Structure formats: C-alpha cells, structure tokens
PDB file of C-alpha atoms in Angstrom:
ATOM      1  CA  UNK C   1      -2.731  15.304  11.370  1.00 88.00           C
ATOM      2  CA  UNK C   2      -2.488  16.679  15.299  1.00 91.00           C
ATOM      3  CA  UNK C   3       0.462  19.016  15.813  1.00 89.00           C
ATOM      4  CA  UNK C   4       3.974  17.800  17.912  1.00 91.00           C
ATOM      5  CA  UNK C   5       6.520  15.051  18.048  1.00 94.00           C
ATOM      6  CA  UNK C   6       4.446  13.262  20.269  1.00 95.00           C
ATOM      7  CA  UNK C   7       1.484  12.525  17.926  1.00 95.00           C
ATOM      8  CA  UNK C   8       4.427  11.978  15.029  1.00 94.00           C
ATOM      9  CA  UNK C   9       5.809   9.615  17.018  1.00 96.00           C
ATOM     10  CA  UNK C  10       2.584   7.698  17.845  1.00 96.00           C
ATOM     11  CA  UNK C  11       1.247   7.560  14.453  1.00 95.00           C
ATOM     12  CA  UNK C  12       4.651   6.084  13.331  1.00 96.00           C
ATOM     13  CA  UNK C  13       4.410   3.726  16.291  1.00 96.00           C
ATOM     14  CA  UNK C  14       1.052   3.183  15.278  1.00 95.00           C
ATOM     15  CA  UNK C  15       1.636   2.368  11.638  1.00 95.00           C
ATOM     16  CA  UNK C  16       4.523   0.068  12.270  1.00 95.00           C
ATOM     17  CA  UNK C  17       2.631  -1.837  14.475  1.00 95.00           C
ATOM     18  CA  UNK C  18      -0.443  -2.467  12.014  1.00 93.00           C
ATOM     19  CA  UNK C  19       2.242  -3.068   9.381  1.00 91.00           C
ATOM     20  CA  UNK C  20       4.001  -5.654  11.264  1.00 93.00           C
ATOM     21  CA  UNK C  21       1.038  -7.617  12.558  1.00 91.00           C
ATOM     22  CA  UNK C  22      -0.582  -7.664   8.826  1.00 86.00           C
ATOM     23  CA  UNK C  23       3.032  -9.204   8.354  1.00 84.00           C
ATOM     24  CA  UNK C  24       2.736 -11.306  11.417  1.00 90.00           C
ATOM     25  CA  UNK C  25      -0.643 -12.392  10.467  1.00 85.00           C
ATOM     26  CA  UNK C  26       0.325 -13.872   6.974  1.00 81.00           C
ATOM     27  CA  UNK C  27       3.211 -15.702   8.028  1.00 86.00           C
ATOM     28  CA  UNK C  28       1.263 -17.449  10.775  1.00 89.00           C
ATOM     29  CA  UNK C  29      -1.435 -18.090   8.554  1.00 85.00           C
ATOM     30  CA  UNK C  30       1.038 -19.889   5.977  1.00 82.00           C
ATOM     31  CA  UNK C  31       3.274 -21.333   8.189  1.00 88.00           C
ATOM     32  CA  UNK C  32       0.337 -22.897   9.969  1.00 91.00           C
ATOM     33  CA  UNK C  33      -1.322 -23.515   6.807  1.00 85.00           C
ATOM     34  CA  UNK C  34      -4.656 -21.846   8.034  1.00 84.00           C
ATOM     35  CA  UNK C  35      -5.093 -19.789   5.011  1.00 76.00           C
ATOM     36  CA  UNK C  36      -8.332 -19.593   3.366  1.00 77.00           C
ATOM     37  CA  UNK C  37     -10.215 -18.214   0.724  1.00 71.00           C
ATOM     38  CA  UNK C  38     -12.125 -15.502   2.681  1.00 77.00           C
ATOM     39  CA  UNK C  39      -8.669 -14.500   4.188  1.00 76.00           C
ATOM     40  CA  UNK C  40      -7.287 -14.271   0.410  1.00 71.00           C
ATOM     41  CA  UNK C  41      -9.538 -11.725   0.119  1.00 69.00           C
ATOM     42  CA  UNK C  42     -10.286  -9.662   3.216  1.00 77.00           C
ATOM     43  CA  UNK C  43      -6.076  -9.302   3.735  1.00 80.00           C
ATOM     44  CA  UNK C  44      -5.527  -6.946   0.760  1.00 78.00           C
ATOM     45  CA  UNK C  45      -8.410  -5.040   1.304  1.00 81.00           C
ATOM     46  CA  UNK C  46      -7.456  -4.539   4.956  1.00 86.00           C
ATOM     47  CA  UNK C  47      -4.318  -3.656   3.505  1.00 87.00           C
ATOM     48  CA  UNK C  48      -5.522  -1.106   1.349  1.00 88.00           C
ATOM     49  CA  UNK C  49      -7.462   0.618   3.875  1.00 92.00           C
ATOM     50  CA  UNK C  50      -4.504   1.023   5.915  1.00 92.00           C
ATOM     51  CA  UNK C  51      -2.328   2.374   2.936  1.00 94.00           C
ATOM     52  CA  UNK C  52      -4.953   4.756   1.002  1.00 95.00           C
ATOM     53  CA  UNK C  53      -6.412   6.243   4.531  1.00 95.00           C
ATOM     54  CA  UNK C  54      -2.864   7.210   5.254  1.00 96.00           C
ATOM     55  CA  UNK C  55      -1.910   8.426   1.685  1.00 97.00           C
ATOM     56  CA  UNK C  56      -4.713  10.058   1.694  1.00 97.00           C
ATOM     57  CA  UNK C  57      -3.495  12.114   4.951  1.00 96.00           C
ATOM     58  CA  UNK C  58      -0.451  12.569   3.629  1.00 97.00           C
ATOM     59  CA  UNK C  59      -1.686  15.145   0.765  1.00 97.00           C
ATOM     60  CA  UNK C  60      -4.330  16.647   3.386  1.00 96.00           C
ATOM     61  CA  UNK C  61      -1.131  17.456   4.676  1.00 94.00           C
ATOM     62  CA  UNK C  62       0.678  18.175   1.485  1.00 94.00           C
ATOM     63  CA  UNK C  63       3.040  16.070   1.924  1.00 95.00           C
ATOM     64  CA  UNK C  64       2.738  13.875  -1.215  1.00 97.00           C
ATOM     65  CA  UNK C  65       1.263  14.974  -4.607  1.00 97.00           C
ATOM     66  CA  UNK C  66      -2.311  14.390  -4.750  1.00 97.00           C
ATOM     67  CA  UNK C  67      -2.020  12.959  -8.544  1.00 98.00           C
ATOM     68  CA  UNK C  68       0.238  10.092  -7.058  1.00 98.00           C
ATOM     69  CA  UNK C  69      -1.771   8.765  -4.818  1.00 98.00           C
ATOM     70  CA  UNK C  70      -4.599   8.806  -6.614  1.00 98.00           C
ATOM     71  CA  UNK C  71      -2.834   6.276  -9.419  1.00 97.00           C
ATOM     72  CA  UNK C  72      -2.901   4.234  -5.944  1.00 97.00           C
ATOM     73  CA  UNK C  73      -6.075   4.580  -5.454  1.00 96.00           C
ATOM     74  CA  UNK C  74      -7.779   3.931  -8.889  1.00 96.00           C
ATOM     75  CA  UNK C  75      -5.551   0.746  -9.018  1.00 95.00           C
ATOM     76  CA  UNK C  76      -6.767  -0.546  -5.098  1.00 92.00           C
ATOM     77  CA  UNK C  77     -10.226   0.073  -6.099  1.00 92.00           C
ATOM     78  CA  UNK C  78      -9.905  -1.493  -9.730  1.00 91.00           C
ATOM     79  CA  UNK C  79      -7.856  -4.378  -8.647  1.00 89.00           C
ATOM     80  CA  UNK C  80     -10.124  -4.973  -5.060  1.00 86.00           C
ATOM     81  CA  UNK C  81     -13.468  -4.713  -7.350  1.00 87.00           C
ATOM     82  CA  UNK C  82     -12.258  -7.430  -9.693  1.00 88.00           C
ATOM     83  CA  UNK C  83     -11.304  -9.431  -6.868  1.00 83.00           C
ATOM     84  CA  UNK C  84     -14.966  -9.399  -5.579  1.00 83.00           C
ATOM     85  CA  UNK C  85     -16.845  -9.586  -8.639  1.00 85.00           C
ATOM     86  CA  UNK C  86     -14.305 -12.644  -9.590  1.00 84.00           C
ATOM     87  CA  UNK C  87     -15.013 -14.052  -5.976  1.00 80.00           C
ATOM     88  CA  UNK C  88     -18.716 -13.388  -6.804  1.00 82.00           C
ATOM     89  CA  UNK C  89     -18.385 -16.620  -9.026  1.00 79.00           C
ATOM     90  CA  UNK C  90     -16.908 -18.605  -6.289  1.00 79.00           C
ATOM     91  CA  UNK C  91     -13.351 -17.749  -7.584  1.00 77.00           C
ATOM     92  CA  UNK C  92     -10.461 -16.239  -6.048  1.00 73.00           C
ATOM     93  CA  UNK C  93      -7.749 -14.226  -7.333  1.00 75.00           C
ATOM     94  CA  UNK C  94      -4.988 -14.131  -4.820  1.00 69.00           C
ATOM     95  CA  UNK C  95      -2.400 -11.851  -4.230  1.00 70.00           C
ATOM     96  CA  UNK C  96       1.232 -12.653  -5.777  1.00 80.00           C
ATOM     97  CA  UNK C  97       5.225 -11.690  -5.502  1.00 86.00           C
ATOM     98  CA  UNK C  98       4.402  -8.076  -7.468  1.00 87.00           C
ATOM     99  CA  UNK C  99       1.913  -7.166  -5.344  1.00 85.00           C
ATOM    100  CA  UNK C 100       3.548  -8.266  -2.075  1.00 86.00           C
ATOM    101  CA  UNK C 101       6.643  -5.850  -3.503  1.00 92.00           C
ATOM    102  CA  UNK C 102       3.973  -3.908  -4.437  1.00 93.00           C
ATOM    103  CA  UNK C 103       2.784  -3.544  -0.786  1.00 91.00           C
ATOM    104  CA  UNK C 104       6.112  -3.569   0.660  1.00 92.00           C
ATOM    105  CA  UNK C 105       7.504  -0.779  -1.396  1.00 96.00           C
ATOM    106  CA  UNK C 106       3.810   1.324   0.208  1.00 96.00           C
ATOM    107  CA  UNK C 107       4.572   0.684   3.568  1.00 95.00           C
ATOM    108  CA  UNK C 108       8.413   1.373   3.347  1.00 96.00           C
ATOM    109  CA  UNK C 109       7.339   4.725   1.975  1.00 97.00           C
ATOM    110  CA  UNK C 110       4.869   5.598   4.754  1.00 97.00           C
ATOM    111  CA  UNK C 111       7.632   4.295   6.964  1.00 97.00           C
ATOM    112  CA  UNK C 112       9.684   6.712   5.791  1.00 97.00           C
ATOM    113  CA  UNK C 113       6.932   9.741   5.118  1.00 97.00           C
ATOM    114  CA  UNK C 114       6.446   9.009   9.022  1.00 97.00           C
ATOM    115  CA  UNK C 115      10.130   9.424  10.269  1.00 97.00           C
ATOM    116  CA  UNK C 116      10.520  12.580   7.936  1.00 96.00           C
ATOM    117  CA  UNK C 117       7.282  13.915  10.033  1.00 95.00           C
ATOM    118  CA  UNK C 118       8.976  13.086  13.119  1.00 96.00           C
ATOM    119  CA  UNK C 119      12.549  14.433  12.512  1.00 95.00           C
ATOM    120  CA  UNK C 120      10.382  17.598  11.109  1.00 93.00           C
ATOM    121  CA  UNK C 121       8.641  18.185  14.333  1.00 92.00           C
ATOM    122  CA  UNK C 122      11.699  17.166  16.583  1.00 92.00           C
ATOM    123  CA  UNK C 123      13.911  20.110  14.593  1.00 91.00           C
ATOM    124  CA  UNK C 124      12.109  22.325  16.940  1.00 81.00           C
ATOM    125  CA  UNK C 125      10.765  25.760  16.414  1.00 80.00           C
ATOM    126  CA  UNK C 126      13.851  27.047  13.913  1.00 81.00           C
ATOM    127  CA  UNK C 127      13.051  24.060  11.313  1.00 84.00           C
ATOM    128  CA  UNK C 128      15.543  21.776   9.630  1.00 87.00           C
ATOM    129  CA  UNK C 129      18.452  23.427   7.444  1.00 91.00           C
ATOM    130  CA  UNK C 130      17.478  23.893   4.099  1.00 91.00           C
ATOM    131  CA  UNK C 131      19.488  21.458   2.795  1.00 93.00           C
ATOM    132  CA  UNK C 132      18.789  18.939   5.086  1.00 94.00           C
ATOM    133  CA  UNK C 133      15.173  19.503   3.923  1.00 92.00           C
ATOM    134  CA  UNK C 134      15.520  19.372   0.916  1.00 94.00           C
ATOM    135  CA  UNK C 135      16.992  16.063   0.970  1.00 96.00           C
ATOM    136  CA  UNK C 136      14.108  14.620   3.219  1.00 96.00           C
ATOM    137  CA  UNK C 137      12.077  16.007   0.456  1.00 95.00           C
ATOM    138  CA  UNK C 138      13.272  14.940  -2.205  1.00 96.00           C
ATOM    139  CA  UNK C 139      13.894  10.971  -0.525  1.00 97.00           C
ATOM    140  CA  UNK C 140      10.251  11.488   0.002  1.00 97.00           C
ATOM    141  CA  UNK C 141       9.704  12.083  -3.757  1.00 97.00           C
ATOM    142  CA  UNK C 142      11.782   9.178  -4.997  1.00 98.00           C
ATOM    143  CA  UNK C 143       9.943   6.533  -2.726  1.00 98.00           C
ATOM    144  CA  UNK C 144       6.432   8.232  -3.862  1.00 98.00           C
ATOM    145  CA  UNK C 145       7.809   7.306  -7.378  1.00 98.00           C
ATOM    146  CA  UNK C 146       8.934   4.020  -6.726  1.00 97.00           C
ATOM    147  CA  UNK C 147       5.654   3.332  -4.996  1.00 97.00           C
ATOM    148  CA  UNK C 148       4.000   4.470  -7.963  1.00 98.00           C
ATOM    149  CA  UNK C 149       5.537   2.699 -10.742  1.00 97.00           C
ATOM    150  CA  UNK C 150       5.555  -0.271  -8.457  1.00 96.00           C
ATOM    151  CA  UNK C 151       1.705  -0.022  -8.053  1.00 96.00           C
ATOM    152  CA  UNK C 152       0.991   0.239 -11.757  1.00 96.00           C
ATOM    153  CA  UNK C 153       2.955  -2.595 -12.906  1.00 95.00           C
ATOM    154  CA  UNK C 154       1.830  -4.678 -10.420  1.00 94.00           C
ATOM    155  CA  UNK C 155      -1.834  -3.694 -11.710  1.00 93.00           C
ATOM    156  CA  UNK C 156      -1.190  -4.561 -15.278  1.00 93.00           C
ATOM    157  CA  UNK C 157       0.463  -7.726 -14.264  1.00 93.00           C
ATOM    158  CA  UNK C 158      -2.458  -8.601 -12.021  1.00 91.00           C
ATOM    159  CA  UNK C 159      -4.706  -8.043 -15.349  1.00 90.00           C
ATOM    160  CA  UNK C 160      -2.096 -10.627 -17.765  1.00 91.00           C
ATOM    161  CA  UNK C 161      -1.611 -13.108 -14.979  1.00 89.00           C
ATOM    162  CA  UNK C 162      -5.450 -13.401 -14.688  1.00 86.00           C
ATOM    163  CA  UNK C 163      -6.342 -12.891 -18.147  1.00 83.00           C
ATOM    164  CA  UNK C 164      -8.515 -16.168 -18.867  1.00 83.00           C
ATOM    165  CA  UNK C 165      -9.993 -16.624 -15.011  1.00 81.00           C
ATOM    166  CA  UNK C 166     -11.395 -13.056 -16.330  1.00 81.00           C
ATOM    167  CA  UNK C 167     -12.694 -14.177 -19.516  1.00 82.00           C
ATOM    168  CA  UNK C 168     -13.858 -17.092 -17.899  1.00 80.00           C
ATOM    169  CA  UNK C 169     -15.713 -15.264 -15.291  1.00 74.00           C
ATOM    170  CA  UNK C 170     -17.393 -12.755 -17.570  1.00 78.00           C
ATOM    171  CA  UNK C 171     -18.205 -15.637 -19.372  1.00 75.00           C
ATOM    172  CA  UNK C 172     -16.323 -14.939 -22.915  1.00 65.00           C
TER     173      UNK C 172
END
C-alpha cells in the first residue's frame, strides 16, 4: 500500500520469500518425513493468511475485483472451518494435488500482481503506454480468473473427496 518502487519492490521481495519458505518448509517436512497432523493443519491456514491478507490489499488498491476475491475467501474460510470442526473429532483432512495447484496458481498470481506494481511504479512519473497497460491489465485479469476457477473446483473437490469422513464426522 506505501507509494514508490522501493516499497513495490520490497513487498514483492517480501512475498516471494514467505512463498518460497512455505515451499521450503513442506518439502523438508516430507522429505524428512517430520510431517504431522498439527502441521496438516496449521500449513494451509498459514497459507491462507498470507494469500487473503494480500488479496485483500490488492482491491484496497483496486487492483483486483472485489467479487473475485471474495469467492477466495468464502472458500478459505469454508474449507479451513471444516478442516477444524473435522479435526475437532480427532480427524484430519489434508490438503491434496487440487489444492496444492490450487495454491500455486494464488501465489503465481500475486507474483505477478506484484511485478505489474513494480514495473507500474518504475514507468516513472509519465506512466506506462496505454497499450502496454492494458496488457498488464488484462494478464492481471486472466490469472485472477484462473485463480478463481482454480479455487472453486478445488473446493467442490475437497467436499466429494471427503464426502463420507464428513458424514462420518457429523455422525450420519
């Protein structure tokens, strides 16, 4: 949110370095085989922290369309409260290959959001062509959308994939 290419840069600095040592993390963790069930479940919501609080930037800064993120939202909170009232009954739901891509395809796109913000802000005081913004734009639009439709059928996978664990824990 602070003006200049300096604070652009640092946030994308920033970001990337969060995303790569939740990356980091993980692959330790399985390579090592030191994974357990708390970490199942505190990693995603660390990772959705990270994502919404900087979505949620983006359209204080009008950047993204508010109704977008707040598909990703509804889905994080949905998906994370089933996870702990499943957990709740000593069972865990862990994360799978959609939501990784899921994840993946969210961080890519604040990768990207970023960069835009920095190329923006390095333009200098004239701005980018129109073109030229138009194109950032409209890349940022696409990767919002692939983001989104990512996010929702991951969410509606999560709910078949776990279908009878949620029968079983509401006790039907």
């Amino acid at each position: 949110l602070v003006p200049g290419v300096i604070a652009k840069l640092a946030a994308l600095a920033t970001f990337g370095l969060a995303s790569f040592t939740d990356w980091l993390d993980g692959w330790l963790a399985r390579r090592s085989r030191q994974t357990s069930a708390l970490g199942a479940l505190l990693d995603p919501i660390a990772d959705k922290v990270l994502v919404l609080v900087t979505f949620l930037a983006f359209v204080q800064l009008r950047l993204v369309p508010a109704w977008m993120v707040l598909v990703i939202l509804l889905r994080e909170l949905i998906i994370t409260g089933v996870r702990l009232f499943v957990a709740s009954r000593q069972m865990v739901l862990a994360a799978a290959r959609e939501g990784k891509h899921k994840m993946v395809s969210q961080l890519t796109t604040i990768l990207l959001i970023l960069v835009v913000l920095v190329v923006r802000e390095a333009s200098g005081p004239g701005g980018l062509d129109a073109n030229v913004d138009a194109v950032l734009n409209g890349a940022v639009i696409a990767a919002m959308w692939i983001t989104v439709i990512l996010t929702v059928v991951s969410g509606a996978q999560f709910f078949w994939r776990h279908q009878a664990v949620l029968r079983d824990a509401l006790g039907r």
